[in-house]
mmCIF file of C-alpha atoms in Angstrom:
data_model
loop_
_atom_site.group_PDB
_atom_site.id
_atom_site.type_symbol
_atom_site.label_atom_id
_atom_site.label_comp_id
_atom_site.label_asym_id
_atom_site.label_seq_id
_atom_site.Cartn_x
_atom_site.Cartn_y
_atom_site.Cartn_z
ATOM 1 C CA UNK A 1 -10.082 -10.318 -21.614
ATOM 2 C CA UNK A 2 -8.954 -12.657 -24.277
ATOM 3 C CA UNK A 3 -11.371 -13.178 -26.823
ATOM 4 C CA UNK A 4 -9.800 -16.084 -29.125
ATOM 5 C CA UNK A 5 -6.037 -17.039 -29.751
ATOM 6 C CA UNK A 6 -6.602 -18.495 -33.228
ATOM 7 C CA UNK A 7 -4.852 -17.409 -36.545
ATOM 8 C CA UNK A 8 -8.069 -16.535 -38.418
ATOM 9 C CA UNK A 9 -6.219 -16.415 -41.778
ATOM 10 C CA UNK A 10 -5.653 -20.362 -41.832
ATOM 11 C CA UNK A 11 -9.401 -20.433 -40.728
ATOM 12 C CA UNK A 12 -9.896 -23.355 -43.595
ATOM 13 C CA UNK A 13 -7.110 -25.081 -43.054
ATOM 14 C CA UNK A 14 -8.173 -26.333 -39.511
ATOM 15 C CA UNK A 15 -10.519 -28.799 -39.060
ATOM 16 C CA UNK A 16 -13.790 -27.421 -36.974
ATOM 17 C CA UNK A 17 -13.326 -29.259 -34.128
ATOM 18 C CA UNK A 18 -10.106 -28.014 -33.383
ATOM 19 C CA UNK A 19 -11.268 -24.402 -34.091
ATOM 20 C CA UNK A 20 -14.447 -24.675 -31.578
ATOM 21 C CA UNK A 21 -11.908 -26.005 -29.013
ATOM 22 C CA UNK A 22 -9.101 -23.676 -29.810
ATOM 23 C CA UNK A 23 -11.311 -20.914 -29.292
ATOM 24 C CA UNK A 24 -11.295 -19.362 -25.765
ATOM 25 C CA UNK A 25 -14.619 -17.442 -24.359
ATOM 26 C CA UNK A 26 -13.116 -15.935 -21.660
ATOM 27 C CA UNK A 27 -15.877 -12.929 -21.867
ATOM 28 C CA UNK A 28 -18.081 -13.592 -24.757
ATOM 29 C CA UNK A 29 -19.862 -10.722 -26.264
ATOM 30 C CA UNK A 30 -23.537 -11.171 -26.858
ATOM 31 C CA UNK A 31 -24.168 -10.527 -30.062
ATOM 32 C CA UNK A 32 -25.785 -11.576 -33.417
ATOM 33 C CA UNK A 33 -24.595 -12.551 -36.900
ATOM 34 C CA UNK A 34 -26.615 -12.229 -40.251
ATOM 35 C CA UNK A 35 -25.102 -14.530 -43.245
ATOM 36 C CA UNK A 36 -26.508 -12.700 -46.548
ATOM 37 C CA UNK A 37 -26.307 -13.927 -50.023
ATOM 38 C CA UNK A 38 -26.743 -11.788 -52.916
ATOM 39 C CA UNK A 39 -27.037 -12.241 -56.470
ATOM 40 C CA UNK A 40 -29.095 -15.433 -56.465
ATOM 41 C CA UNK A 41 -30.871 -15.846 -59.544
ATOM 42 C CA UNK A 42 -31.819 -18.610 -62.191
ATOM 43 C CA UNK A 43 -28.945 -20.467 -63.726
ATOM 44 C CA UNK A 44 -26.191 -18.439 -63.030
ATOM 45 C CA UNK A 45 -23.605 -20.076 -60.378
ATOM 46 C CA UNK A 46 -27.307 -21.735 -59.412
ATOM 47 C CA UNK A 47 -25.640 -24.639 -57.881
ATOM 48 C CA UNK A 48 -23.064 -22.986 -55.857
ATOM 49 C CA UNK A 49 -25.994 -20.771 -54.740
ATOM 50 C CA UNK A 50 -27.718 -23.851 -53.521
ATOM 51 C CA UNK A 51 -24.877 -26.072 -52.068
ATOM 52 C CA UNK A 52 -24.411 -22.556 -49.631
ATOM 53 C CA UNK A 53 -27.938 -22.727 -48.783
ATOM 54 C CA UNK A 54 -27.340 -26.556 -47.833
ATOM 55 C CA UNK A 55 -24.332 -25.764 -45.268
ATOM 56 C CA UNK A 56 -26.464 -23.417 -43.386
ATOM 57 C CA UNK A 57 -29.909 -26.053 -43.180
ATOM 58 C CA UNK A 58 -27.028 -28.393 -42.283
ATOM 59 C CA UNK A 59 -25.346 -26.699 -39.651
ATOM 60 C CA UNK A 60 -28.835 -25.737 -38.529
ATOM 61 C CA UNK A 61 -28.889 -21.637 -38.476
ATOM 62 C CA UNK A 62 -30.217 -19.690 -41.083
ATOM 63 C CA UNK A 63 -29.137 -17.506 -43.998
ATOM 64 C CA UNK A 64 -30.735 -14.686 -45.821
ATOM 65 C CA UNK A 65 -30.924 -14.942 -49.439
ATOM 66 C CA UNK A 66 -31.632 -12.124 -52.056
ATOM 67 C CA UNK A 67 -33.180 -12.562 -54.719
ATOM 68 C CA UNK A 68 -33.005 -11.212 -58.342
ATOM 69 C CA UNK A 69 -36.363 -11.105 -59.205
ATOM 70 C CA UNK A 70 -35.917 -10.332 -63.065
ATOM 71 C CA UNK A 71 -33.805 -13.575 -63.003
ATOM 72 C CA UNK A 72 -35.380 -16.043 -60.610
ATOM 73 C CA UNK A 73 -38.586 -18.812 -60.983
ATOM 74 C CA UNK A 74 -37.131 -20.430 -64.219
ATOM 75 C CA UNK A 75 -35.100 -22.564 -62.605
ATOM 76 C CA UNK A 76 -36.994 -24.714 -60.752
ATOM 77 C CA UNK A 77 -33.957 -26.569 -58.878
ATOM 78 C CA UNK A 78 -32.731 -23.054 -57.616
ATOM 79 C CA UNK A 79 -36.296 -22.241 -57.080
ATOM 80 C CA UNK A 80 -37.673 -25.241 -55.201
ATOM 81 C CA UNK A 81 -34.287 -24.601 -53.175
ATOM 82 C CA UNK A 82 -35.052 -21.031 -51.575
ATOM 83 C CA UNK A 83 -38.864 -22.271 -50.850
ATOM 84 C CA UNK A 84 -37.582 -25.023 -48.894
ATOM 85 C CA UNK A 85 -35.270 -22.548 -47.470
ATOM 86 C CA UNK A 86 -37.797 -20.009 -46.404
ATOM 87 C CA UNK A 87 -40.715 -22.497 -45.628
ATOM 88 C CA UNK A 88 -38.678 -25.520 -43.843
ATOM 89 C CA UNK A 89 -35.321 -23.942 -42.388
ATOM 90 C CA UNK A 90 -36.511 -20.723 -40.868
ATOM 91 C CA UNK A 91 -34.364 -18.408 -43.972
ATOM 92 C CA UNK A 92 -36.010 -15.665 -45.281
ATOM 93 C CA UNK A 93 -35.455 -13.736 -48.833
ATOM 94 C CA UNK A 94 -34.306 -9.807 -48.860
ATOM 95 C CA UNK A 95 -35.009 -7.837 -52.026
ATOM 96 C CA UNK A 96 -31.890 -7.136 -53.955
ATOM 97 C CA UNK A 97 -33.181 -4.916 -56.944
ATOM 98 C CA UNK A 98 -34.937 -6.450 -60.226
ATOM 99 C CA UNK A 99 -31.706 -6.781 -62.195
ATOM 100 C CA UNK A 100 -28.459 -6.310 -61.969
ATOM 101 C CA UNK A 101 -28.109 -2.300 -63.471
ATOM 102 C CA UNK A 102 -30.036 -0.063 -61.616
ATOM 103 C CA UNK A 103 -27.936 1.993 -59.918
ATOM 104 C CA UNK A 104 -29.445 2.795 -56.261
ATOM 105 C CA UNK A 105 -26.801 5.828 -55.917
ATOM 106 C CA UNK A 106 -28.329 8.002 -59.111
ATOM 107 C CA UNK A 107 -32.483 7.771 -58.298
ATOM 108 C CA UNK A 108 -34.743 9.997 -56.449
ATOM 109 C CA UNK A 109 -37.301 8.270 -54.340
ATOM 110 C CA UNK A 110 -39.743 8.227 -56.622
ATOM 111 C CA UNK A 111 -38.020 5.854 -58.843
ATOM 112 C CA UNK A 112 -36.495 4.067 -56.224
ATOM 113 C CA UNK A 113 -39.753 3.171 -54.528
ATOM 114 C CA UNK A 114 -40.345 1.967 -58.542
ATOM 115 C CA UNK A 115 -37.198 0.048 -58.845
ATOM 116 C CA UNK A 116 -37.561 -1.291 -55.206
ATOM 117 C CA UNK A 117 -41.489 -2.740 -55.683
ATOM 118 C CA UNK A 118 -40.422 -4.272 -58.885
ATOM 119 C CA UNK A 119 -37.826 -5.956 -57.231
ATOM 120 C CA UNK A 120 -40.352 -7.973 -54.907
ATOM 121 C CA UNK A 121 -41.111 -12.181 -55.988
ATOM 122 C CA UNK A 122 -44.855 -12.406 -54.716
ATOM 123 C CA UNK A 123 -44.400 -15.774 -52.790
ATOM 124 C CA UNK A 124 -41.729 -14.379 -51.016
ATOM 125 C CA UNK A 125 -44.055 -11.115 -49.790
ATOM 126 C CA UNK A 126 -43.987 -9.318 -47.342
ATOM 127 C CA UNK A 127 -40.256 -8.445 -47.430
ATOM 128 C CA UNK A 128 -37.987 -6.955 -44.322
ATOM 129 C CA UNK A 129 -34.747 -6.022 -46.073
ATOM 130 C CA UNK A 130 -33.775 -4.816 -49.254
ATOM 131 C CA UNK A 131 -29.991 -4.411 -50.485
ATOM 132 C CA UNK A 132 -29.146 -2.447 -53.388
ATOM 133 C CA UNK A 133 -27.052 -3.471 -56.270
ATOM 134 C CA UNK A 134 -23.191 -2.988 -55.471
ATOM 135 C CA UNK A 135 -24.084 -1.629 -52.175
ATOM 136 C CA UNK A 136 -25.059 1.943 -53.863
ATOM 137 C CA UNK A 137 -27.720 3.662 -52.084
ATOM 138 C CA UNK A 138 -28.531 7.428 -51.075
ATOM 139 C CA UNK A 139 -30.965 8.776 -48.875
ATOM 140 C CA UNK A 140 -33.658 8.818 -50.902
ATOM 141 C CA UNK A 141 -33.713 5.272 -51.214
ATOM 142 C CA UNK A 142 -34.077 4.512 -47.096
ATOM 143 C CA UNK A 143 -37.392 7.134 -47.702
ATOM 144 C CA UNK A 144 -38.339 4.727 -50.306
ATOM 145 C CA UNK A 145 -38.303 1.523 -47.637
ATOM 146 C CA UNK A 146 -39.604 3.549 -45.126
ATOM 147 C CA UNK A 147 -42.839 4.267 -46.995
ATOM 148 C CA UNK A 148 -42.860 1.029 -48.817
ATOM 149 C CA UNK A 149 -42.904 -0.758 -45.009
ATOM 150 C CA UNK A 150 -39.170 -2.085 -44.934
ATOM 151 C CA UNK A 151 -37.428 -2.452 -41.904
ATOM 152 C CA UNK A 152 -33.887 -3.165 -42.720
ATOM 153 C CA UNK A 153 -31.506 -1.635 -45.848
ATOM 154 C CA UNK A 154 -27.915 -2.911 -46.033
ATOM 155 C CA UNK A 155 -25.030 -1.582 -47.386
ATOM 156 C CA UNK A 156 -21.336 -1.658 -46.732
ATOM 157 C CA UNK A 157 -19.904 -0.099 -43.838
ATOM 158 C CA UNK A 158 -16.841 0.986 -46.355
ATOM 159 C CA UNK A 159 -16.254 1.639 -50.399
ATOM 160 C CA UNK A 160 -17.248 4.197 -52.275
ATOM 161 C CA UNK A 161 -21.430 4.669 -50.848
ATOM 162 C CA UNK A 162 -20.334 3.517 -47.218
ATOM 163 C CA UNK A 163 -23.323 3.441 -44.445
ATOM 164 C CA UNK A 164 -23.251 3.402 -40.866
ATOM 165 C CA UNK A 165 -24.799 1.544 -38.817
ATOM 166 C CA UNK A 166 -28.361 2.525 -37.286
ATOM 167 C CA UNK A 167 -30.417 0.608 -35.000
ATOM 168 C CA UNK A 168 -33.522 3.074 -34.624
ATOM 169 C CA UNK A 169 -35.823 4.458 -36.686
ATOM 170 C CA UNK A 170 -38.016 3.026 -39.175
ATOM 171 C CA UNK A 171 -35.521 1.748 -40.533
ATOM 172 C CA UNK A 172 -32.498 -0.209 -39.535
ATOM 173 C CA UNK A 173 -29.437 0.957 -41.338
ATOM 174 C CA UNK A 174 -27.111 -2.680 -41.390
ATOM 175 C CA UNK A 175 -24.181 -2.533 -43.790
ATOM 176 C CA UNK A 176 -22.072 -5.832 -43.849
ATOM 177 C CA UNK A 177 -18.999 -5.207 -42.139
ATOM 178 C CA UNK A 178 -17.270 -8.509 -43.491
ATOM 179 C CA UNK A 179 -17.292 -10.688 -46.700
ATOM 180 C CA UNK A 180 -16.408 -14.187 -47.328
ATOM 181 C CA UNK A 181 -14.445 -12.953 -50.121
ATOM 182 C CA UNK A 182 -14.180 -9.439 -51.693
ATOM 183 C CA UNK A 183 -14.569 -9.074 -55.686
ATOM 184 C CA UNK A 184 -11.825 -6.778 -57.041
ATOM 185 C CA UNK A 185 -12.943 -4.917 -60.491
ATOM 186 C CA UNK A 186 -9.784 -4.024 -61.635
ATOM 187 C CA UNK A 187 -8.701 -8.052 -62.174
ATOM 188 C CA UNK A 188 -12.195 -9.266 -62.343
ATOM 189 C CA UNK A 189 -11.234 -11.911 -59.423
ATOM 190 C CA UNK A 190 -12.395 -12.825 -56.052
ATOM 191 C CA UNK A 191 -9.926 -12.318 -53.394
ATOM 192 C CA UNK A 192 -10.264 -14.946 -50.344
ATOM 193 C CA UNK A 193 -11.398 -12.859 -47.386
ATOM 194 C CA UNK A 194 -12.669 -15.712 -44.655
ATOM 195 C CA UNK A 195 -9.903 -15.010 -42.343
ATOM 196 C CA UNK A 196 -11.009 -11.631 -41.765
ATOM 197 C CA UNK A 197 -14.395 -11.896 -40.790
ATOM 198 C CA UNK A 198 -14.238 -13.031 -37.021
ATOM 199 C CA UNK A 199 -11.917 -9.911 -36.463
ATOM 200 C CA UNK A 200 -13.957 -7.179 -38.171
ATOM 201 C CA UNK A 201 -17.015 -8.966 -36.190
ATOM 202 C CA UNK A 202 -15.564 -8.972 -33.403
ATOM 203 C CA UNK A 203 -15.220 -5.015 -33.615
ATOM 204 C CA UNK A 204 -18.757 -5.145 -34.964
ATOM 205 C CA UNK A 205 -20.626 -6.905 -32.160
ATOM 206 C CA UNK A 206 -18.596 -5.054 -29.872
ATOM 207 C CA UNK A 207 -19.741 -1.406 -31.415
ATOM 208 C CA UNK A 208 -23.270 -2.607 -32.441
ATOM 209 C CA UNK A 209 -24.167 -5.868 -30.858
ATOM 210 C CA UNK A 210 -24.678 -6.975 -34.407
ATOM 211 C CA UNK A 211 -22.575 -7.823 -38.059
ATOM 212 C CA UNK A 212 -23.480 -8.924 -41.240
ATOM 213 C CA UNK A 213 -21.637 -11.354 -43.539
ATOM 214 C CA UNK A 214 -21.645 -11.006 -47.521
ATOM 215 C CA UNK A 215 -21.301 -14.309 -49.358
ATOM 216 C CA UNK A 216 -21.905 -14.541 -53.476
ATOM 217 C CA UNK A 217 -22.494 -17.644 -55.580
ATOM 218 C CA UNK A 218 -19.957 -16.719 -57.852
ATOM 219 C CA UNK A 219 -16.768 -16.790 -55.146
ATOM 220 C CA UNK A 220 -17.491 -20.837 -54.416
ATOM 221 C CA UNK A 221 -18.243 -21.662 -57.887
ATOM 222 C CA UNK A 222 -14.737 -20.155 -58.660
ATOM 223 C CA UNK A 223 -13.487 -22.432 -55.298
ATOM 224 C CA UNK A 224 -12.349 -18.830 -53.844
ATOM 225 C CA UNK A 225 -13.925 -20.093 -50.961
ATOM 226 C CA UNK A 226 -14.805 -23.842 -50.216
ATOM 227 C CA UNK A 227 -18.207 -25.348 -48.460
ATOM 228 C CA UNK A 228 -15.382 -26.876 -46.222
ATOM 229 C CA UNK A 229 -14.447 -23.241 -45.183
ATOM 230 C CA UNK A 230 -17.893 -21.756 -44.582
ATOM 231 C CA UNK A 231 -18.914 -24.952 -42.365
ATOM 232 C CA UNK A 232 -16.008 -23.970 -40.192
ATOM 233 C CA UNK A 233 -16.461 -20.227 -39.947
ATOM 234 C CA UNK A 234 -20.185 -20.948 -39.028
ATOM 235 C CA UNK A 235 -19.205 -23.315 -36.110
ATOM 236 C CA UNK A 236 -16.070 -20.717 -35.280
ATOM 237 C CA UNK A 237 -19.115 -18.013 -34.771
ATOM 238 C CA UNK A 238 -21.204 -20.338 -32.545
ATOM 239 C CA UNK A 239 -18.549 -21.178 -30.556
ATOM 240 C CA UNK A 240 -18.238 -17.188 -29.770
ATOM 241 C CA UNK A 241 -21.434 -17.162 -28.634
ATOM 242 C CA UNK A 242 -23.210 -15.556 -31.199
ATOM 243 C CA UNK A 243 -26.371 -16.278 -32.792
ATOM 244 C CA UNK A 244 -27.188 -16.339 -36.146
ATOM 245 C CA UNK A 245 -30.394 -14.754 -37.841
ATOM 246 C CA UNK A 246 -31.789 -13.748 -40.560
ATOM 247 C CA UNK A 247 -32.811 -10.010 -41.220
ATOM 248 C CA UNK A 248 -36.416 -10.453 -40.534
ATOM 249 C CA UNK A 249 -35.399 -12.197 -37.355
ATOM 250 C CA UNK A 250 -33.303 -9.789 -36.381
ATOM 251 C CA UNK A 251 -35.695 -6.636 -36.930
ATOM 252 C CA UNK A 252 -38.266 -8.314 -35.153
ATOM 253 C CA UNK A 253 -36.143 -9.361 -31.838
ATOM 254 C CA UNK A 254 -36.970 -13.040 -31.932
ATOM 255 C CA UNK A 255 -34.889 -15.898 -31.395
ATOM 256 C CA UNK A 256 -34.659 -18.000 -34.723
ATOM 257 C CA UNK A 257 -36.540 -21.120 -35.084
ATOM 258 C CA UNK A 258 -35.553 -24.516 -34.359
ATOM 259 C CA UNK A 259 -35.050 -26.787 -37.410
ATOM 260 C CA UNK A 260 -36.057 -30.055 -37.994
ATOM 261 C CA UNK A 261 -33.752 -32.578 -37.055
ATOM 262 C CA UNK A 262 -34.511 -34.535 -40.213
ATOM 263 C CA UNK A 263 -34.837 -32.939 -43.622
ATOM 264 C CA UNK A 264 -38.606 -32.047 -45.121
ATOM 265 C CA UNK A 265 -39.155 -35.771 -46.859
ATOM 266 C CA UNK A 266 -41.941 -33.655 -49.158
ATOM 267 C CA UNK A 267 -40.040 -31.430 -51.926
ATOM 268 C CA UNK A 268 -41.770 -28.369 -52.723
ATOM 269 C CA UNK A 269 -44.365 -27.698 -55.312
ATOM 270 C CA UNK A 270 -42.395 -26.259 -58.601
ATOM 271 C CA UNK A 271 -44.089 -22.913 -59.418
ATOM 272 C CA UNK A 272 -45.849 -23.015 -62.909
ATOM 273 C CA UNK A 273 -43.412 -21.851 -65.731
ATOM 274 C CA UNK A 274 -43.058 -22.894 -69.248
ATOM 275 C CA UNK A 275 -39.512 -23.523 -70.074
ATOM 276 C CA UNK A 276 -38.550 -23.546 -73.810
ATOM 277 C CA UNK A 277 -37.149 -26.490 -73.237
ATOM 278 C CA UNK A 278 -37.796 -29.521 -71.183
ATOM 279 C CA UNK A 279 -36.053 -29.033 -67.603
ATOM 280 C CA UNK A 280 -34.143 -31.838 -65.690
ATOM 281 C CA UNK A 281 -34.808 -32.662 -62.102
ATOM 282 C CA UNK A 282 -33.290 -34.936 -59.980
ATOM 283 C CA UNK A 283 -34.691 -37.970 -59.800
ATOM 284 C CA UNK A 284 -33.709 -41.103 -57.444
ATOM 285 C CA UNK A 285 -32.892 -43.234 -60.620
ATOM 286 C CA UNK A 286 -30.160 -41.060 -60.656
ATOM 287 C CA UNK A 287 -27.284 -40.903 -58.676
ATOM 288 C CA UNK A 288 -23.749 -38.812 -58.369
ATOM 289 C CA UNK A 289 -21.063 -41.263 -58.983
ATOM 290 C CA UNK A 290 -18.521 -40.404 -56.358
ATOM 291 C CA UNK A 291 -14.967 -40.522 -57.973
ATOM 292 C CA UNK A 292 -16.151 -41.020 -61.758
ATOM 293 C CA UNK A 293 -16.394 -39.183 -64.409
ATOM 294 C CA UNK A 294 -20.060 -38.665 -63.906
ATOM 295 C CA UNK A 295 -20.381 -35.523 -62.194
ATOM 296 C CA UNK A 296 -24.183 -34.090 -62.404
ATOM 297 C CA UNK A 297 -26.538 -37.182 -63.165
ATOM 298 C CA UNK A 298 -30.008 -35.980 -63.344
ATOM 299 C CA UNK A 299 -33.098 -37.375 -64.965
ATOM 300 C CA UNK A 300 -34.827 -36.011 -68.259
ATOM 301 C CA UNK A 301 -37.323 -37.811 -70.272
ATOM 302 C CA UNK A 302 -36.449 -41.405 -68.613
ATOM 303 C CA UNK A 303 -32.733 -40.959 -69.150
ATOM 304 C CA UNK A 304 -29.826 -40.112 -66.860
ATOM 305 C CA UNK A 305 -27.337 -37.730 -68.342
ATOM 306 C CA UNK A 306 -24.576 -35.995 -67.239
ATOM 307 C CA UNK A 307 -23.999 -31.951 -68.260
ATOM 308 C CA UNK A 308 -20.460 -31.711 -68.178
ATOM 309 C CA UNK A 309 -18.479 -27.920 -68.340
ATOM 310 C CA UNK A 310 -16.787 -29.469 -71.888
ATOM 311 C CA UNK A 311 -20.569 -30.721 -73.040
ATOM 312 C CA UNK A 312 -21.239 -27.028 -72.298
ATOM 313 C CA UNK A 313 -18.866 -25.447 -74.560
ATOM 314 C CA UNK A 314 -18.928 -27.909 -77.186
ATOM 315 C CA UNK A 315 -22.060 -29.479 -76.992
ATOM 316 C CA UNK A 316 -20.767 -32.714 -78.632
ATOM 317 C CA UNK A 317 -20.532 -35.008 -75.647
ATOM 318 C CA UNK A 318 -22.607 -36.871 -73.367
ATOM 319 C CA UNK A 319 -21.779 -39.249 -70.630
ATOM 320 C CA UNK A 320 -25.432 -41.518 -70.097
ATOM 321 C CA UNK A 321 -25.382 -42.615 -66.366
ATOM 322 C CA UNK A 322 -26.240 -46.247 -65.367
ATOM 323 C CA UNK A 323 -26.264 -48.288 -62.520
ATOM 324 C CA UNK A 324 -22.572 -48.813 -62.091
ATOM 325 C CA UNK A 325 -21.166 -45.659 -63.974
ATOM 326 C CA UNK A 326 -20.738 -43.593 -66.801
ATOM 327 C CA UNK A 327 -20.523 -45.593 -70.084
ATOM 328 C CA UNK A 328 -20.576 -43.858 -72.958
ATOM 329 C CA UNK A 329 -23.008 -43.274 -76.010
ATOM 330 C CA UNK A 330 -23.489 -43.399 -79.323
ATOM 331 C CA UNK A 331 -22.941 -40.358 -80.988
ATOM 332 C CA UNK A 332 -26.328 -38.510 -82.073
ATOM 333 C CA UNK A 333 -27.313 -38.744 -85.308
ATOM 334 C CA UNK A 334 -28.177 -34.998 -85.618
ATOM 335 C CA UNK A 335 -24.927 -32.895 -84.885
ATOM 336 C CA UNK A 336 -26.463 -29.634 -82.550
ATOM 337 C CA UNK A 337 -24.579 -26.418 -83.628
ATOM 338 C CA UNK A 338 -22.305 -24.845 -81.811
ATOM 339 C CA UNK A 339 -23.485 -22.009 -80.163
ATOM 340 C CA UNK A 340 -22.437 -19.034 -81.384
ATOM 341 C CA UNK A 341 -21.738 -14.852 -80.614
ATOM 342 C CA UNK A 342 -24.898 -13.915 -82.202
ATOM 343 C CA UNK A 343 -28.391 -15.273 -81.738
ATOM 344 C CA UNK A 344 -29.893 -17.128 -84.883
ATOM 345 C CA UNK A 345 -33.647 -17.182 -85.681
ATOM 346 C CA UNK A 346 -34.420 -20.214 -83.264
ATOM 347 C CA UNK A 347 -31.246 -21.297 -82.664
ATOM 348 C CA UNK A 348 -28.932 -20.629 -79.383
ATOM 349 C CA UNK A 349 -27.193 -16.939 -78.280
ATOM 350 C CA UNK A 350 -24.310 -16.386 -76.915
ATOM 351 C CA UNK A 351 -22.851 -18.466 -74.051
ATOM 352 C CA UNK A 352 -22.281 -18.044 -70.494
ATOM 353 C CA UNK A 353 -19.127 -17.330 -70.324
ATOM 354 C CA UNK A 354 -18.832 -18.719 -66.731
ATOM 355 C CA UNK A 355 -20.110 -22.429 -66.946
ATOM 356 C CA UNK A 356 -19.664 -23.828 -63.879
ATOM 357 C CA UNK A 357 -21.724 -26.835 -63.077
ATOM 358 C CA UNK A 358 -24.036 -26.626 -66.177
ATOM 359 C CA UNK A 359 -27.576 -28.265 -65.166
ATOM 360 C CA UNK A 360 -29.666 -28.312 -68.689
ATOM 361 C CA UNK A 361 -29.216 -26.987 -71.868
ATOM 362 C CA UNK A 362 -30.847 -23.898 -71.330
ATOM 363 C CA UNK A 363 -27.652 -22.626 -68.774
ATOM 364 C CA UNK A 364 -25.242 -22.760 -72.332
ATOM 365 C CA UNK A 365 -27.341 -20.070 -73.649
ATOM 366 C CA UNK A 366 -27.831 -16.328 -72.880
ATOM 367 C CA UNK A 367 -30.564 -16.283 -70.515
ATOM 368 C CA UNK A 368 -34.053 -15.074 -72.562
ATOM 369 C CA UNK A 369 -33.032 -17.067 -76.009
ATOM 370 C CA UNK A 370 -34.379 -20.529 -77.632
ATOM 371 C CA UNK A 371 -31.466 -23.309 -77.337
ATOM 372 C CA UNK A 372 -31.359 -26.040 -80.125
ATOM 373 C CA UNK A 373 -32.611 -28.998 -78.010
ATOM 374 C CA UNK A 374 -29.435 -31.793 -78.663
#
């Protein structure tokens, strides 16, 4: 039977509605999608990373997120974020390694069971699913999950460490068998893959009753991929038939919780850090100014500012906030050096070289180092 008669590569270009009623069902498949994000960590493409998490509370289903542990619970934005996440909107967090080097591919278990435990944030304990940096893994790494209580590793079903898929056993063996967009090495770009994902799915759910989605931070902050596009190919999946879960949802055969209706009125609890310097968080005083110059108001110290990509680079301008707009400034009357290639005693290291939507100052330095407070 006739699954769907829609061009999937002009997926973004159609407005939902007239995807969900394009769409024909004539013999649905039963079957189940998991949305997972990797690389999520503190600063870096942190508010692409959250603006995905808001489409999914928004549309209602849940995503799973993963964590870099050695680079998460500074930010307390991005961290408040994936609390409300897991605690309101029914996500959960999968493990995905301590940093961003380890190579999964090259350890024995021992290490693995090492590099896999230090991978864990304790408030986000106990953990289903782990998935290894670049999708490398080897056996000795499922041996690892198995005897460290895991129930789920994923992979890729192709590239160079490809898994197939296993549904018994300890644990579940569920490599993504579709991406959101695919990150080629030898251009160091993002390639738009959306319109593939309902197809390879399609064959997924088919074979396995089940597929997993990759998504990264980095391919919306680029605009690879727009929130506009991953709204649609949520509702395009629903309208399939096919539910969306999490990992731990998934491994444990339940149906996924109902959201609220209305969002959690209480915001989390920040965990405790001590930044070096003083972190911004939003505030109702401030307010984005749709179709201004003011981009990012948020509140430090009693003032609105705004942190745009050029304040980033330079770190000569600021755009104060008020009630009806940016206005600007006076210019400060201490000049704040530009950062530079090499970390000074005190003073800032080397920048970010992708800015994105910078949030304080501490995102224009190299994560670890004192920035010169402007």
């Amino acid at each position: 039977a006739t699954v769907s008669v829609l061009n999937w590569q002009v997926l973004a270009s159609v407005p939902y509605t007239m995807i969900a009623s394009t769409v024909l069902v004539a013999a649905a498949t039963a079957g189940h999608v998991i949305f997972r994000l990797d690389d999520v960590q503190d600063f870096y493409k942190a508010r692409a990373a959250r603006d995905v998490v808001r489409v999914f509370h928004e549309e209602q289903v849940p995503v799973s997120i993963g964590v870099i542990a050695n680079f998460f619970g500074q930010d307390i934005n991005l961290v408040g974020a994936v609390r409300e996440a897991v605690t309101v909107h029914g996500c959960d967090v999968f493990n995905h390694g301590p940093d961003a080097t380890t190579l999964f591919d090259e350890v024995d278990k021992a290490e693995a069971k090492r590099k896999i435990a230090a991978g864990e944030v304790g408030e986000f304990r106990p953990y289903t699913a782990f998935v290894p940096h670049e999708n490398r893994w080897k056996q000795p790494v499922v041996e690892a999950l198995e005897e460290l209580g895991y129930s789920v590793v994923s992979t890729s079903v192709r590239g160079r460490w490809p898994m197939a898929v296993g549904l018994d056993g300890p644990v579940l063996r569920l490599p993504q068998a579709a991406e959101t967009a695919e990150y080629m090495e030898s251009t160091d770009t993002w390639v738009h893959r959306v319109g593939n994902v309902l197809p390879h799915c399609e064959a997924e759910i088919a074979a396995h009753g089940v597929c997993v989605v990759m998504m990264h931070p980095q391919e919306f902050d680029e605009r690879v991929v727009t929130l506009e596009e991953l709204r649609a190919l949520i509702g395009a999946v629903q309208a399939q038939g096919w539910v969306v879960k999490t990992f731990t949802q998934y491994a444990a055969g339940g149906v996924p919780p109902t959201p609220p209706q209305t969002p959690n009125p209480v915001p989390a609890t920040p965990a405790p850090v001590v930044p070096v310097t003083p972190a911004p968080t939003a505030s109702a005083s401030c307010t984005d100014f749709a179709g201004s110059a003011c981009r990012s108001c948020l509140f430090d110290n009693g003032v609105c500012y705004e942190m745009t990509e050029a304040r980033c680079k330079s770190w000569t301008t600021t755009t104060w906030c008020g009630a009806g707009g940016p206005v600007p400034t006076p210019a400060p009357t201490v000049a704040t050096p530009e950062p530079t290639t090499q970390a000074p005693a005190g003073g800032c290291g080397s920048r970010i070289p992708e800015w994105g939507n910078c949030l304080s100052q501490q995102e224009c330095c190299a994560p670890g180092l004192t920035c010169v407070v402007q």
